[in-house]
Short mmCIF file of N, CA and C in Angstrom, two decimals:
data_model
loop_
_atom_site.label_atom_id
_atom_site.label_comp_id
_atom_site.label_asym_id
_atom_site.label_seq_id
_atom_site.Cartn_x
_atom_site.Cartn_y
_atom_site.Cartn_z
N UNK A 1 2.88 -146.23 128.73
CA UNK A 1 4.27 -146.39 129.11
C UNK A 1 4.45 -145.88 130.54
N UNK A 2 5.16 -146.84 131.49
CA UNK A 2 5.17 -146.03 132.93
C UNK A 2 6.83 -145.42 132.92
N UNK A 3 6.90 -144.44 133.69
CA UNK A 3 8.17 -143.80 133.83
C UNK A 3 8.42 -144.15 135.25
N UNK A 4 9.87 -143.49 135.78
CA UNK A 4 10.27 -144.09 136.91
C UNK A 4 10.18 -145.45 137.19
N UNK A 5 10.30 -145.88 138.28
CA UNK A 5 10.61 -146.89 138.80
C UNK A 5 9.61 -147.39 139.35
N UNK A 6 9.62 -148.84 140.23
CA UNK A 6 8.94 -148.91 141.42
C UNK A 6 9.32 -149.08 143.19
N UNK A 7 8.59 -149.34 143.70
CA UNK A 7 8.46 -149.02 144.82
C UNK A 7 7.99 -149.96 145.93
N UNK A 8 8.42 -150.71 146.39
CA UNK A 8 9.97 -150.59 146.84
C UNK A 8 10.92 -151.46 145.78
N UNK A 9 12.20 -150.71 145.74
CA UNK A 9 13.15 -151.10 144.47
C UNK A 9 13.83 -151.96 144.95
N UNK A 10 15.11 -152.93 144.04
CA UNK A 10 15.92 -153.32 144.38
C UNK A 10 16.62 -153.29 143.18
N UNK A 11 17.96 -153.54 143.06
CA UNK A 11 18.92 -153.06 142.13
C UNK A 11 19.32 -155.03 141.71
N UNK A 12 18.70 -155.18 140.10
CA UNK A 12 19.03 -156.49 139.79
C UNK A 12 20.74 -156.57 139.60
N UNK A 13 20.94 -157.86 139.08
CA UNK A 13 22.37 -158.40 138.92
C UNK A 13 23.02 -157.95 137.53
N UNK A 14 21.69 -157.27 136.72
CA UNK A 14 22.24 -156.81 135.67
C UNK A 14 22.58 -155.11 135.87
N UNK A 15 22.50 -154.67 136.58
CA UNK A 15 22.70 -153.36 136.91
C UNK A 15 21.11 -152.76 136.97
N UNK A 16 20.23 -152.92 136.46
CA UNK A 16 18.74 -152.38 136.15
C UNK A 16 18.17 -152.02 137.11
N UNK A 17 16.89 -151.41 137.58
CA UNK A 17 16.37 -151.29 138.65
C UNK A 17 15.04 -151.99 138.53
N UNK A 18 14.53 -152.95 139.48
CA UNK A 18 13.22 -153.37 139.62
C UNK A 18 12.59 -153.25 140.55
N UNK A 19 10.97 -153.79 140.89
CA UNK A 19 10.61 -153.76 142.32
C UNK A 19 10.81 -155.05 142.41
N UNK A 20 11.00 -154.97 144.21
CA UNK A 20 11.03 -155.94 145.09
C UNK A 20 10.01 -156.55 144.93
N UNK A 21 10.10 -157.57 144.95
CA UNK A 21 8.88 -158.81 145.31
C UNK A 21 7.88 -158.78 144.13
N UNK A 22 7.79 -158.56 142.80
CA UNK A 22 6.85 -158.71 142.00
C UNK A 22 6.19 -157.63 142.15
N UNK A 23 4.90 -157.81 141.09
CA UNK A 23 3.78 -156.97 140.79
C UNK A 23 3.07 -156.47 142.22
N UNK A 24 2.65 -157.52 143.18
CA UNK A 24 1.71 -156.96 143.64
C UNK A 24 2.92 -156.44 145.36
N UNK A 25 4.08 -156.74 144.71
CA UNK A 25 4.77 -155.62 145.93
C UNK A 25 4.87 -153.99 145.37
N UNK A 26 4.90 -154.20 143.97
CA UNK A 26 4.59 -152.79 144.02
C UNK A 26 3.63 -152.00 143.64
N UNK A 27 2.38 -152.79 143.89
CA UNK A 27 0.91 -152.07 143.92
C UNK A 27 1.23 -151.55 145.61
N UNK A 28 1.69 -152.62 146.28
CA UNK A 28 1.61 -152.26 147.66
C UNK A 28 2.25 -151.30 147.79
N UNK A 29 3.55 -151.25 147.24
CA UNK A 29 4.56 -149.96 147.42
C UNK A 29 3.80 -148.52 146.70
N UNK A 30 2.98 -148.93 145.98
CA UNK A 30 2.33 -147.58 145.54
C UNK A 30 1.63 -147.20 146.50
N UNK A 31 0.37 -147.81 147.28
CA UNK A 31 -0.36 -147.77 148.11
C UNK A 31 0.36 -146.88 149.47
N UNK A 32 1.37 -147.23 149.85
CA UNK A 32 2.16 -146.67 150.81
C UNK A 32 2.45 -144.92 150.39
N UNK A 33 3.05 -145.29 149.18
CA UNK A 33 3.86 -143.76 148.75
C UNK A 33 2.48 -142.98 149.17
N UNK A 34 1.37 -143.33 148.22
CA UNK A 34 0.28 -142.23 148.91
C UNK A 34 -0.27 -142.02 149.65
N UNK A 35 -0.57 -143.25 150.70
CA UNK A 35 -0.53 -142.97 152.19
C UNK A 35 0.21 -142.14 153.00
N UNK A 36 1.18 -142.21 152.60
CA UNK A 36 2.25 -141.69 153.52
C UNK A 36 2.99 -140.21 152.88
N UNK A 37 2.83 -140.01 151.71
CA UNK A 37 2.82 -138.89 151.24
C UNK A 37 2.54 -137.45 151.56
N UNK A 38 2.73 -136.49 152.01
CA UNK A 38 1.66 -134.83 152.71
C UNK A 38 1.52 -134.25 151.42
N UNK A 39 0.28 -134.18 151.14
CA UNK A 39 0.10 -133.18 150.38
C UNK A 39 1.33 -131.63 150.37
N UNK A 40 1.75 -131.46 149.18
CA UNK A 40 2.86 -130.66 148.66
C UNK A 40 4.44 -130.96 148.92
N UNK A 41 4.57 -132.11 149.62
CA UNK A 41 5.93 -132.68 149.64
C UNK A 41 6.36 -133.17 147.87
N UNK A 42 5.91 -133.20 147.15
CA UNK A 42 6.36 -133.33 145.44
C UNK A 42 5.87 -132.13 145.00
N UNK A 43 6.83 -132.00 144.21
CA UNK A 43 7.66 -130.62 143.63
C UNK A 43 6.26 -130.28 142.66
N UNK A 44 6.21 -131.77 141.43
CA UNK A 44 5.01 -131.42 140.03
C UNK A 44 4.42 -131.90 140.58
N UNK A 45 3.74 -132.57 141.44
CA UNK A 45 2.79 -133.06 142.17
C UNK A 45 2.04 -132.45 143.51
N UNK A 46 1.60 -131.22 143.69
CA UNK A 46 1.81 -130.67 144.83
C UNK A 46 0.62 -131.14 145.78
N UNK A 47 -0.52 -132.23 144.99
CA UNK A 47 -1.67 -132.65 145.49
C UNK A 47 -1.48 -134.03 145.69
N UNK A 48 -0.51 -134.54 145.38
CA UNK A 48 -0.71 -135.95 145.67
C UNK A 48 0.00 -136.40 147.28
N UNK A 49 -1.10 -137.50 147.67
CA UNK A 49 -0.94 -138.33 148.54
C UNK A 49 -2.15 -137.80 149.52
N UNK A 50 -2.16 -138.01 150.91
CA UNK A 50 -2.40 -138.02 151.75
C UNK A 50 -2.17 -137.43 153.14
N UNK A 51 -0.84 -137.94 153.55
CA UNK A 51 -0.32 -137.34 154.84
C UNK A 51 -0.85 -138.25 155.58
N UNK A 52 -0.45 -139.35 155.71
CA UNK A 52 -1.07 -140.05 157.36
C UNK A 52 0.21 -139.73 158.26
N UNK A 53 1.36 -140.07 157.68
CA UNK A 53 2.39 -139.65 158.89
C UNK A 53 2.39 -138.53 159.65
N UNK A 54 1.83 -137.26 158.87
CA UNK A 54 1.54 -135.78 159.64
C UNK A 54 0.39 -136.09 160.54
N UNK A 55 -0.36 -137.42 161.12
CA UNK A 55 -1.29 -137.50 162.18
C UNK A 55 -0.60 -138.07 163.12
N UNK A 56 1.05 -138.14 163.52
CA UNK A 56 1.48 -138.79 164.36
C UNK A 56 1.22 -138.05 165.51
N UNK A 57 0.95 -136.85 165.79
CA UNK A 57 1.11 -136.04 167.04
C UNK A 57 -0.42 -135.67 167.34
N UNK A 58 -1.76 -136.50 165.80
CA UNK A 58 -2.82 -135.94 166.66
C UNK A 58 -3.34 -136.92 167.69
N UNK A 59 -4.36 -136.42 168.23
CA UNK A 59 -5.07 -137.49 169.52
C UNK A 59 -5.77 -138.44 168.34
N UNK A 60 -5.52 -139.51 169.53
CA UNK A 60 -5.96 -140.99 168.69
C UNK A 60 -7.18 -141.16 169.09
N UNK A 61 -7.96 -141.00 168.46
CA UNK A 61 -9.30 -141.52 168.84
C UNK A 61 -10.45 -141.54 167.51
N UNK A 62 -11.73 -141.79 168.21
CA UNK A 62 -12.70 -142.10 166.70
C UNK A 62 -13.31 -141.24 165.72
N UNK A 63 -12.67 -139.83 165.86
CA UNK A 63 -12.95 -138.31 165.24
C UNK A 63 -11.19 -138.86 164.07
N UNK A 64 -10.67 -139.06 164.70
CA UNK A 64 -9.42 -139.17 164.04
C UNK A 64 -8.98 -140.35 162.79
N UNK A 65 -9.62 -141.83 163.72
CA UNK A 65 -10.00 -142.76 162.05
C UNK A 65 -11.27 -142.32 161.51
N UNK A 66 -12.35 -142.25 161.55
CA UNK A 66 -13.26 -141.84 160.52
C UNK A 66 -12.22 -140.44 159.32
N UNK A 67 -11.62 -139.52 159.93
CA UNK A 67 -11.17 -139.02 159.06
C UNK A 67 -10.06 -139.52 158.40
N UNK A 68 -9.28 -139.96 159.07
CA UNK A 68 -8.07 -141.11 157.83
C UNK A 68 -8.66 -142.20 157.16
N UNK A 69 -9.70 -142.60 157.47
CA UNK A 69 -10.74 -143.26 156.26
C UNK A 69 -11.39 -142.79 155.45
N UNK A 70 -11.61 -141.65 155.51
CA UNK A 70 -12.16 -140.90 154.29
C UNK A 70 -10.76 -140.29 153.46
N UNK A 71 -10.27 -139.59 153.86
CA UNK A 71 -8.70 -139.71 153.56
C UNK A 71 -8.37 -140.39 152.48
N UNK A 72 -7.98 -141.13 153.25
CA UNK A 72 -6.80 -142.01 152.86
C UNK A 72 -8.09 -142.87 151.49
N UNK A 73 -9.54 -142.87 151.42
CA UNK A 73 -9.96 -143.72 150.64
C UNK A 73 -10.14 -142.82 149.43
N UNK A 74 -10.54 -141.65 149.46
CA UNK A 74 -10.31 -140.50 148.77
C UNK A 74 -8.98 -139.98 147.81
N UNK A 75 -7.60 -140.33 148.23
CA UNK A 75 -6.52 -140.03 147.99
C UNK A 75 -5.93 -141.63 146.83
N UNK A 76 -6.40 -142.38 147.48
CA UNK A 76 -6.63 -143.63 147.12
C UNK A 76 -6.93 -144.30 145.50
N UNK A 77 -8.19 -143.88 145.82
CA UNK A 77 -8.96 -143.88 144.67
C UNK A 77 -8.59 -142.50 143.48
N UNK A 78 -8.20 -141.54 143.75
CA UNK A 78 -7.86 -140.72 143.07
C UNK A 78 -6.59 -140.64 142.27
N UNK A 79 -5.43 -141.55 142.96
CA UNK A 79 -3.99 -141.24 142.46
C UNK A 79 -4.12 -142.84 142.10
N UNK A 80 -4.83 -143.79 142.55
CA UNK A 80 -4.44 -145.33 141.81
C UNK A 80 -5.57 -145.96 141.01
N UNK A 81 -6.58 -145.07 140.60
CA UNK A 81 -7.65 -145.71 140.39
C UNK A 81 -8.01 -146.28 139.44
N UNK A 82 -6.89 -145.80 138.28
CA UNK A 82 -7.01 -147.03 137.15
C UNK A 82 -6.21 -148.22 137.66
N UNK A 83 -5.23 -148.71 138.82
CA UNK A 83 -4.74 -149.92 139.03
C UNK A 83 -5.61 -150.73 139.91
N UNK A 84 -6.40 -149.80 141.30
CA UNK A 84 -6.98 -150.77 141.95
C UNK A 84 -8.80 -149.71 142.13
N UNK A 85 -9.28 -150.68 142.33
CA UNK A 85 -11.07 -150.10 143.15
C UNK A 85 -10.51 -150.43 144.91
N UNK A 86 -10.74 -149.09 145.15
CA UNK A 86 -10.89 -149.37 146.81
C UNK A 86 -12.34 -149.94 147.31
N UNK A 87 -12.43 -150.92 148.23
CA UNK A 87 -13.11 -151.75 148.64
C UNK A 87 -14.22 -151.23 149.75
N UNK A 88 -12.93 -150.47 151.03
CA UNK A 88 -13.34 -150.32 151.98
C UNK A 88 -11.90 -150.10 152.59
N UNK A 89 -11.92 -149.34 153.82
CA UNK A 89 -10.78 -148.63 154.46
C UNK A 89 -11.25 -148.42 155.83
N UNK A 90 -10.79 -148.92 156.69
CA UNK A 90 -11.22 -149.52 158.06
C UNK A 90 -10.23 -148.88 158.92
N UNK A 91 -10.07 -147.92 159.72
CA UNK A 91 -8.87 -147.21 160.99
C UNK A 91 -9.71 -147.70 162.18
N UNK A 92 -8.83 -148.54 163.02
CA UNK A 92 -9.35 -148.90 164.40
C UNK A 92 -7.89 -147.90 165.36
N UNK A 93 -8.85 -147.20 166.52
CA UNK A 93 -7.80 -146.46 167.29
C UNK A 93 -7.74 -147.66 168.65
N UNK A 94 -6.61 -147.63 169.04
CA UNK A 94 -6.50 -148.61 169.95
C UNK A 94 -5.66 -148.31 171.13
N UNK A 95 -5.60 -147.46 172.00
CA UNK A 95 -4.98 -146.64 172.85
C UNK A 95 -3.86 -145.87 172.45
N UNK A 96 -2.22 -146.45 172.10
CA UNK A 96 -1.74 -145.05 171.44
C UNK A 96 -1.52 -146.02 170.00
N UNK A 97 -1.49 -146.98 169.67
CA UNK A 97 -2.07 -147.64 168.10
C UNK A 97 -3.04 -147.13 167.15
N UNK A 98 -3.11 -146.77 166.03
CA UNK A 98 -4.03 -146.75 164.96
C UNK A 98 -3.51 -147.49 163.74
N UNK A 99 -4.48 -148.41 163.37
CA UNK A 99 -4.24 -149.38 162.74
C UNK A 99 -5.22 -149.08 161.80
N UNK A 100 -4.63 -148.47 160.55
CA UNK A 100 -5.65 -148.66 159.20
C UNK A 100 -5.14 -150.16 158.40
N UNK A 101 -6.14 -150.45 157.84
CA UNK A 101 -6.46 -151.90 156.77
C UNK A 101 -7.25 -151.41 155.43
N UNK A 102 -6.74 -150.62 154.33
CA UNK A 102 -7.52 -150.67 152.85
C UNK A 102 -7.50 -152.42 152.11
N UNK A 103 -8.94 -152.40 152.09
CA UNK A 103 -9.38 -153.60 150.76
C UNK A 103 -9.21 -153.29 149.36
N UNK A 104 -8.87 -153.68 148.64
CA UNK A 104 -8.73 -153.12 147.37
C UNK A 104 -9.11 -154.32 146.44
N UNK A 105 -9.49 -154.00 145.38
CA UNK A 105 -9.61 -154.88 143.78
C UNK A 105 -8.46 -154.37 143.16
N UNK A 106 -7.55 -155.90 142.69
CA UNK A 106 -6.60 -155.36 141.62
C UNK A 106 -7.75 -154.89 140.50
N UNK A 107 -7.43 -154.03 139.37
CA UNK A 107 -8.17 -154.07 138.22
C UNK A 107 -8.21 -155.14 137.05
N UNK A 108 -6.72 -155.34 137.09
CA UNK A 108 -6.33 -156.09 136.12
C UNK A 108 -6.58 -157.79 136.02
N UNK A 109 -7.13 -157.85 137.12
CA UNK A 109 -7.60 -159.57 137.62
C UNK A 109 -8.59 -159.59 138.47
N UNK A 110 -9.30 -158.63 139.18
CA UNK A 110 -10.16 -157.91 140.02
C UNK A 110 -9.90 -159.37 141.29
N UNK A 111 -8.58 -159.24 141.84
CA UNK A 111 -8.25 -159.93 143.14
C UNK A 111 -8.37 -158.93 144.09
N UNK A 112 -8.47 -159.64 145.22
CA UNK A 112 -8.96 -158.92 146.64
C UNK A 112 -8.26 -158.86 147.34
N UNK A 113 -7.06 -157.96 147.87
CA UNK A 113 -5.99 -157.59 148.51
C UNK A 113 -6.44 -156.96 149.83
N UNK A 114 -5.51 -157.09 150.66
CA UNK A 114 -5.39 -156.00 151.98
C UNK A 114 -4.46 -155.37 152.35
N UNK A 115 -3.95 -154.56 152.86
CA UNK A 115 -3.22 -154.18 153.35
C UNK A 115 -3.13 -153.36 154.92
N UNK A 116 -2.37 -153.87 155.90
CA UNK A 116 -2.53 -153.35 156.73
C UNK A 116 -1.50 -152.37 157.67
N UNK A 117 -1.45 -151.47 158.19
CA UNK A 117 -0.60 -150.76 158.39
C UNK A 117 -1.24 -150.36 159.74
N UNK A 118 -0.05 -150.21 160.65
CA UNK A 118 -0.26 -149.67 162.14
C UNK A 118 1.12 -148.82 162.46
N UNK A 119 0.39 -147.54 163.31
CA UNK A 119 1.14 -146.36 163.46
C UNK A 119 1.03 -146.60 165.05
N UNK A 120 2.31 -146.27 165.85
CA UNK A 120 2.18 -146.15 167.64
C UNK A 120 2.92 -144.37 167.67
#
């Protein structure tokens, strides 16, 4: 049984709450929450996520994606890993751009998703 909601929501016509865009908007919306998550920002959760947003102020360079790829594939696999298999997790630094891309396997149909996300 899942509790809460998903992510990203929208409020149907019957009053209810659903996610936006189907199933695989809110695999994506999960994917985000723990990306973007800092470790101890949730109260019963004080280990979940990641923190990529707390790398906005470090130097961008290739010390900096190798570690948000281990990261972020680590955090990944740990908080979603009965929904998806991470694939591979790719951070390219690109002067003040860093652009991570996770591959993932749904589980449930073992489809091959991407997602890509860029921080300036």
């Amino acid at each position: 049984m899942t509790t809460g909601f998903g992510f990203p929501f929208r409020i149907a016509t019957s009053g209810t709450i659903r996610p936006a865009g189907g199933e695989d908007a809110e695999l994506r919306g999960k994917i985000v929450q723990v990306l973007f998550t800092a470790p101890g920002e949730r109260v019963n959760e004080p280990e979940f996520g990641c923190g990529l947003s707390n790398l906005v102020f470090d130097p961008n360079n290739t010390i900096l994606a190798a570690a948000v790829e281990f990261t972020a594939g680590q955090a990944l696999s740990r908080w979603l890993g009965d929904e998806i298999a991470v694939a591979d997790v790719n951070v390219s630094a690109h002067e003040e751009t860093l652009t991570a891309e996770v591959a993932y396997l749904r589980r449930r149909d073992s489809a091959r998703q991407t997602l890509r996300i860029k921080f300036k």
